[in-house]
Amino acid sequence: MTERRLLKIPQHVAIIMDGNGRWARQNSLSRLQGHKRGSEVAREIVTASARIGVSYLTLYAFSSENWRRDPHEVSGLMSLMKHYLESEAQELHKEGVRLKVIGERELLPNTILDLVEKVEELTKANKKLTLQMAISYGSRAEILHVVKQIAQKVRDRRLDPDKISEQDFEQHLYTAGIPDPDLLIRTSGEQRISNYLLWQVAYTELVFVDKFWPDFTPEDFMEALLTFQSRERRFGTAA
Ligand code: IPE
Ligand code: IPE
Ligand code: MG
């Protein structure tokens, strides 16, 4: 089936890009080489998303819990992100991609944070695709952040606790203003959420792919979109 015949393109796709380490081991490479190949695949999927007409793509690049990995792997991942931002910013801009980073920014090294802010500023008016990179992201940390903001508002008497709504909550999420994901894809065969977008995936369709992320292709991406199309979403209504 060609891309054009695809109906019902999900507006927002979120991906847990998992399996770089196992792919590397399988190919007798270092974990960092796995991450490098993984970042190239991410780049291809960004372009494919823009071409297909997905409006929002959220990629899990580094979790709050990933800080606990071996320092060598963590610093290698940070260098890779720096390299990615530096080498791809202009090209992403040309493709009409708006970059946004979600996560605990205050934990990122200054060199990365400065670059992130620069690229966000450069691309902020782009409309084709919003790329949310989840870096130093953990959903529980995000929810705690929201709770603190709301508690502050209540303390300042700007919000009545009896009237706190889902909208009040959502406007403090890192993803404020972005619709919830329609489709979540996780590669590597693991079938878990790993602290990703817990609030936002309440009614998201889940697709688990039995391939390591560096082996994931634009064709596999199309396959996941077709699976999405075959699902019937109900949002709590009767069948
Ligand atoms: C995903 O691949 C990338 C990050 C978490 C940074 P992994 O590094 O988790 O690879 P596996 O799961 O160990 O194979
Ligand atoms: C989730 O993968 C985070 C990213 C893909 C960045 P992990 O490999 O960290 O998750 P677990 O530990 O298998 O649950
Ligand atoms: Mg993993």
mmCIF file of N, CA, C and O in Angstrom, residues 132-180:
data_model
loop_
_atom_site.group_PDB
_atom_site.id
_atom_site.type_symbol
_atom_site.label_atom_id
_atom_site.label_comp_id
_atom_site.label_asym_id
_atom_site.label_seq_id
_atom_site.Cartn_x
_atom_site.Cartn_y
_atom_site.Cartn_z
ATOM 1 N N GLN A 132 8.931 16.543 19.537
ATOM 2 C CA GLN A 132 9.212 16.656 20.971
ATOM 3 C C GLN A 132 10.262 15.613 21.305
ATOM 4 O O GLN A 132 10.010 14.412 21.187
ATOM 5 N N MET A 133 11.421 16.060 21.734
ATOM 6 C CA MET A 133 12.451 15.121 22.159
ATOM 7 C C MET A 133 12.362 15.012 23.677
ATOM 8 O O MET A 133 12.524 16.022 24.375
ATOM 9 N N ALA A 134 12.101 13.801 24.163
ATOM 10 C CA ALA A 134 12.047 13.584 25.609
ATOM 11 C C ALA A 134 13.453 13.250 26.088
ATOM 12 O O ALA A 134 13.984 12.172 25.816
ATOM 13 N N ILE A 135 14.072 14.220 26.737
ATOM 14 C CA ILE A 135 15.456 14.063 27.203
ATOM 15 C C ILE A 135 15.476 14.362 28.701
ATOM 16 O O ILE A 135 14.983 15.410 29.115
ATOM 17 N N SER A 136 16.049 13.448 29.480
ATOM 18 C CA SER A 136 15.988 13.580 30.938
ATOM 19 C C SER A 136 14.512 13.646 31.346
ATOM 20 O O SER A 136 14.123 14.425 32.204
ATOM 21 N N TYR A 137 13.710 12.833 30.663
ATOM 22 C CA TYR A 137 12.263 12.841 30.864
ATOM 23 C C TYR A 137 11.804 11.653 31.718
ATOM 24 O O TYR A 137 12.197 10.510 31.468
ATOM 25 N N GLY A 138 10.956 11.936 32.673
ATOM 26 C CA GLY A 138 10.289 10.894 33.447
ATOM 27 C C GLY A 138 8.889 11.388 33.747
ATOM 28 O O GLY A 138 8.698 12.535 34.148
ATOM 29 N N SER A 139 7.912 10.531 33.518
ATOM 30 C CA SER A 139 6.530 10.973 33.654
ATOM 31 C C SER A 139 6.159 11.278 35.104
ATOM 32 O O SER A 139 5.424 12.220 35.385
ATOM 33 N N ARG A 140 6.687 10.504 36.037
ATOM 34 C CA ARG A 140 6.357 10.786 37.443
ATOM 35 C C ARG A 140 6.945 12.125 37.859
ATOM 36 O O ARG A 140 6.308 12.885 38.594
ATOM 37 N N ALA A 141 8.143 12.430 37.402
ATOM 38 C CA ALA A 141 8.751 13.731 37.711
ATOM 39 C C ALA A 141 7.896 14.846 37.100
ATOM 40 O O ALA A 141 7.680 15.903 37.713
ATOM 41 N N GLU A 142 7.398 14.611 35.888
ATOM 42 C CA GLU A 142 6.550 15.610 35.216
ATOM 43 C C GLU A 142 5.264 15.843 36.022
ATOM 44 O O GLU A 142 4.857 16.988 36.246
ATOM 45 N N ILE A 143 4.655 14.750 36.478
ATOM 46 C CA ILE A 143 3.407 14.867 37.240
ATOM 47 C C ILE A 143 3.659 15.588 38.574
ATOM 48 O O ILE A 143 2.883 16.454 38.980
ATOM 49 N N LEU A 144 4.787 15.288 39.219
ATOM 50 C CA LEU A 144 5.132 15.993 40.464
ATOM 51 C C LEU A 144 5.321 17.484 40.215
ATOM 52 O O LEU A 144 4.896 18.319 41.012
ATOM 53 N N HIS A 145 5.944 17.796 39.085
ATOM 54 C CA HIS A 145 6.124 19.200 38.694
ATOM 55 C C HIS A 145 4.765 19.901 38.580
ATOM 56 O O HIS A 145 4.582 21.014 39.079
ATOM 57 N N VAL A 146 3.806 19.211 37.967
ATOM 58 C CA VAL A 146 2.456 19.777 37.829
ATOM 59 C C VAL A 146 1.825 19.989 39.212
ATOM 60 O O VAL A 146 1.271 21.057 39.494
ATOM 61 N N VAL A 147 1.949 18.972 40.044
ATOM 62 C CA VAL A 147 1.340 19.044 41.375
ATOM 63 C C VAL A 147 1.909 20.250 42.148
ATOM 64 O O VAL A 147 1.170 20.996 42.797
ATOM 65 N N LYS A 148 3.221 20.464 42.044
ATOM 66 C CA LYS A 148 3.838 21.601 42.753
ATOM 67 C C LYS A 148 3.311 22.933 42.233
ATOM 68 O O LYS A 148 3.040 23.848 43.012
ATOM 69 N N GLN A 149 3.162 23.038 40.912
ATOM 70 C CA GLN A 149 2.642 24.284 40.325
ATOM 71 C C GLN A 149 1.213 24.547 40.806
ATOM 72 O O GLN A 149 0.857 25.670 41.134
ATOM 73 N N ILE A 150 0.418 23.485 40.841
ATOM 74 C CA ILE A 150 -0.977 23.641 41.250
ATOM 75 C C ILE A 150 -1.052 23.974 42.744
ATOM 76 O O ILE A 150 -1.804 24.866 43.157
ATOM 77 N N ALA A 151 -0.218 23.321 43.539
ATOM 78 C CA ALA A 151 -0.209 23.593 44.988
ATOM 79 C C ALA A 151 0.133 25.063 45.244
ATOM 80 O O ALA A 151 -0.462 25.717 46.098
ATOM 81 N N GLN A 152 1.077 25.547 44.469
ATOM 82 C CA GLN A 152 1.480 26.964 44.591
ATOM 83 C C GLN A 152 0.305 27.899 44.279
ATOM 84 O O GLN A 152 0.063 28.873 44.984
ATOM 85 N N LYS A 153 -0.428 27.561 43.218
ATOM 86 C CA LYS A 153 -1.593 28.376 42.831
ATOM 87 C C LYS A 153 -2.648 28.365 43.926
ATOM 88 O O LYS A 153 -3.290 29.380 44.196
ATOM 89 N N VAL A 154 -2.840 27.195 44.531
ATOM 90 C CA VAL A 154 -3.831 27.086 45.607
ATOM 91 C C VAL A 154 -3.364 27.929 46.790
ATOM 92 O O VAL A 154 -4.134 28.691 47.374
ATOM 93 N N ARG A 155 -2.056 27.810 47.108
ATOM 94 C CA ARG A 155 -1.517 28.577 48.240
ATOM 95 C C ARG A 155 -1.689 30.079 48.024
ATOM 96 O O ARG A 155 -1.988 30.827 48.934
ATOM 97 N N ASP A 156 -1.483 30.500 46.757
ATOM 98 C CA ASP A 156 -1.626 31.928 46.425
ATOM 99 C C ASP A 156 -3.090 32.332 46.213
ATOM 100 O O ASP A 156 -3.370 33.439 45.767
ATOM 101 N N ARG A 157 -3.978 31.420 46.464
ATOM 102 C CA ARG A 157 -5.423 31.639 46.300
ATOM 103 C C ARG A 157 -5.806 32.013 44.863
ATOM 104 O O ARG A 157 -6.748 32.756 44.624
ATOM 105 N N ARG A 158 -5.023 31.491 43.901
ATOM 106 C CA ARG A 158 -5.370 31.736 42.496
ATOM 107 C C ARG A 158 -6.196 30.572 41.950
ATOM 108 O O ARG A 158 -6.654 30.613 40.817
ATOM 109 N N LEU A 159 -6.312 29.508 42.714
ATOM 110 C CA LEU A 159 -7.063 28.334 42.262
ATOM 111 C C LEU A 159 -7.805 27.739 43.462
ATOM 112 O O LEU A 159 -7.224 27.565 44.532
ATOM 113 N N ASP A 160 -9.097 27.439 43.239
ATOM 114 C CA ASP A 160 -9.925 26.830 44.277
ATOM 115 C C ASP A 160 -9.739 25.310 44.179
ATOM 116 O O ASP A 160 -10.028 24.718 43.137
ATOM 117 N N PRO A 161 -9.257 24.655 45.243
ATOM 118 C CA PRO A 161 -8.978 23.208 45.157
ATOM 119 C C PRO A 161 -10.187 22.387 44.711
ATOM 120 O O PRO A 161 -10.026 21.364 44.053
ATOM 121 N N ASP A 162 -11.390 22.849 45.044
ATOM 122 C CA ASP A 162 -12.593 22.100 44.632
ATOM 123 C C ASP A 162 -12.835 22.197 43.133
ATOM 124 O O ASP A 162 -13.622 21.450 42.571
ATOM 125 N N LYS A 163 -12.174 23.157 42.506
ATOM 126 C CA LYS A 163 -12.470 23.386 41.088
ATOM 127 C C LYS A 163 -11.326 22.963 40.163
ATOM 128 O O LYS A 163 -11.323 23.317 38.987
ATOM 129 N N ILE A 164 -10.340 22.245 40.699
ATOM 130 C CA ILE A 164 -9.210 21.830 39.847
ATOM 131 C C ILE A 164 -9.726 20.870 38.775
ATOM 132 O O ILE A 164 -10.349 19.855 39.083
ATOM 133 N N SER A 165 -9.446 21.213 37.499
ATOM 134 C CA SER A 165 -9.963 20.400 36.390
ATOM 135 C C SER A 165 -8.812 19.698 35.673
ATOM 136 O O SER A 165 -7.639 20.009 35.898
ATOM 137 N N GLU A 166 -9.166 18.774 34.773
ATOM 138 C CA GLU A 166 -8.134 18.128 33.944
ATOM 139 C C GLU A 166 -7.390 19.174 33.121
ATOM 140 O O GLU A 166 -6.190 19.062 32.905
ATOM 141 N N GLN A 167 -8.109 20.190 32.671
ATOM 142 C CA GLN A 167 -7.462 21.249 31.872
ATOM 143 C C GLN A 167 -6.435 22.003 32.709
ATOM 144 O O GLN A 167 -5.361 22.338 32.224
ATOM 145 N N ASP A 168 -6.763 22.280 33.991
ATOM 146 C CA ASP A 168 -5.804 22.959 34.871
ATOM 147 C C ASP A 168 -4.529 22.132 34.983
ATOM 148 O O ASP A 168 -3.422 22.647 34.987
ATOM 149 N N PHE A 169 -4.717 20.830 35.105
ATOM 150 C CA PHE A 169 -3.579 19.912 35.243
ATOM 151 C C PHE A 169 -2.737 19.923 33.965
ATOM 152 O O PHE A 169 -1.518 20.107 33.997
ATOM 153 N N GLU A 170 -3.421 19.757 32.828
ATOM 154 C CA GLU A 170 -2.720 19.631 31.548
ATOM 155 C C GLU A 170 -1.900 20.862 31.191
ATOM 156 O O GLU A 170 -0.852 20.756 30.563
ATOM 157 N N GLN A 171 -2.366 22.006 31.617
ATOM 158 C CA GLN A 171 -1.635 23.209 31.194
ATOM 159 C C GLN A 171 -0.275 23.352 31.875
ATOM 160 O O GLN A 171 0.540 24.178 31.468
ATOM 161 N N HIS A 172 -0.004 22.501 32.886
ATOM 162 C CA HIS A 172 1.309 22.532 33.527
ATOM 163 C C HIS A 172 2.206 21.377 33.112
ATOM 164 O O HIS A 172 3.352 21.283 33.549
ATOM 165 N N LEU A 173 1.678 20.460 32.297
ATOM 166 C CA LEU A 173 2.527 19.363 31.805
ATOM 167 C C LEU A 173 3.584 19.938 30.848
ATOM 168 O O LEU A 173 3.374 20.989 30.243
ATOM 169 N N TYR A 174 4.708 19.229 30.709
ATOM 170 C CA TYR A 174 5.723 19.677 29.724
ATOM 171 C C TYR A 174 5.109 19.712 28.326
ATOM 172 O O TYR A 174 5.555 20.432 27.450
ATOM 173 N N THR A 175 4.080 18.877 28.119
ATOM 174 C CA THR A 175 3.464 18.746 26.795
ATOM 175 C C THR A 175 2.260 19.674 26.618
ATOM 176 O O THR A 175 1.447 19.454 25.715
ATOM 177 N N ALA A 176 2.122 20.680 27.484
ATOM 178 C CA ALA A 176 0.958 21.585 27.421
ATOM 179 C C ALA A 176 0.723 22.080 25.996
ATOM 180 O O ALA A 176 1.664 22.469 25.295
ATOM 181 N N GLY A 177 -0.525 22.029 25.575
ATOM 182 C CA GLY A 177 -0.874 22.544 24.247
ATOM 183 C C GLY A 177 -0.711 21.531 23.127
ATOM 184 O O GLY A 177 -1.074 21.800 21.984
ATOM 185 N N ILE A 178 -0.161 20.363 23.428
ATOM 186 C CA ILE A 178 0.052 19.322 22.411
ATOM 187 C C ILE A 178 -1.009 18.244 22.638
ATOM 188 O O ILE A 178 -1.177 17.785 23.768
ATOM 189 N N PRO A 179 -1.720 17.828 21.581
ATOM 190 C CA PRO A 179 -2.734 16.780 21.791
ATOM 191 C C PRO A 179 -2.090 15.474 22.269
ATOM 192 O O PRO A 179 -0.915 15.231 21.997
ATOM 193 N N ASP A 180 -2.865 14.643 22.964
ATOM 194 C CA ASP A 180 -2.342 13.359 23.457
ATOM 195 C C ASP A 180 -1.934 12.469 22.282
ATOM 196 O O ASP A 180 -2.533 12.552 21.201
#
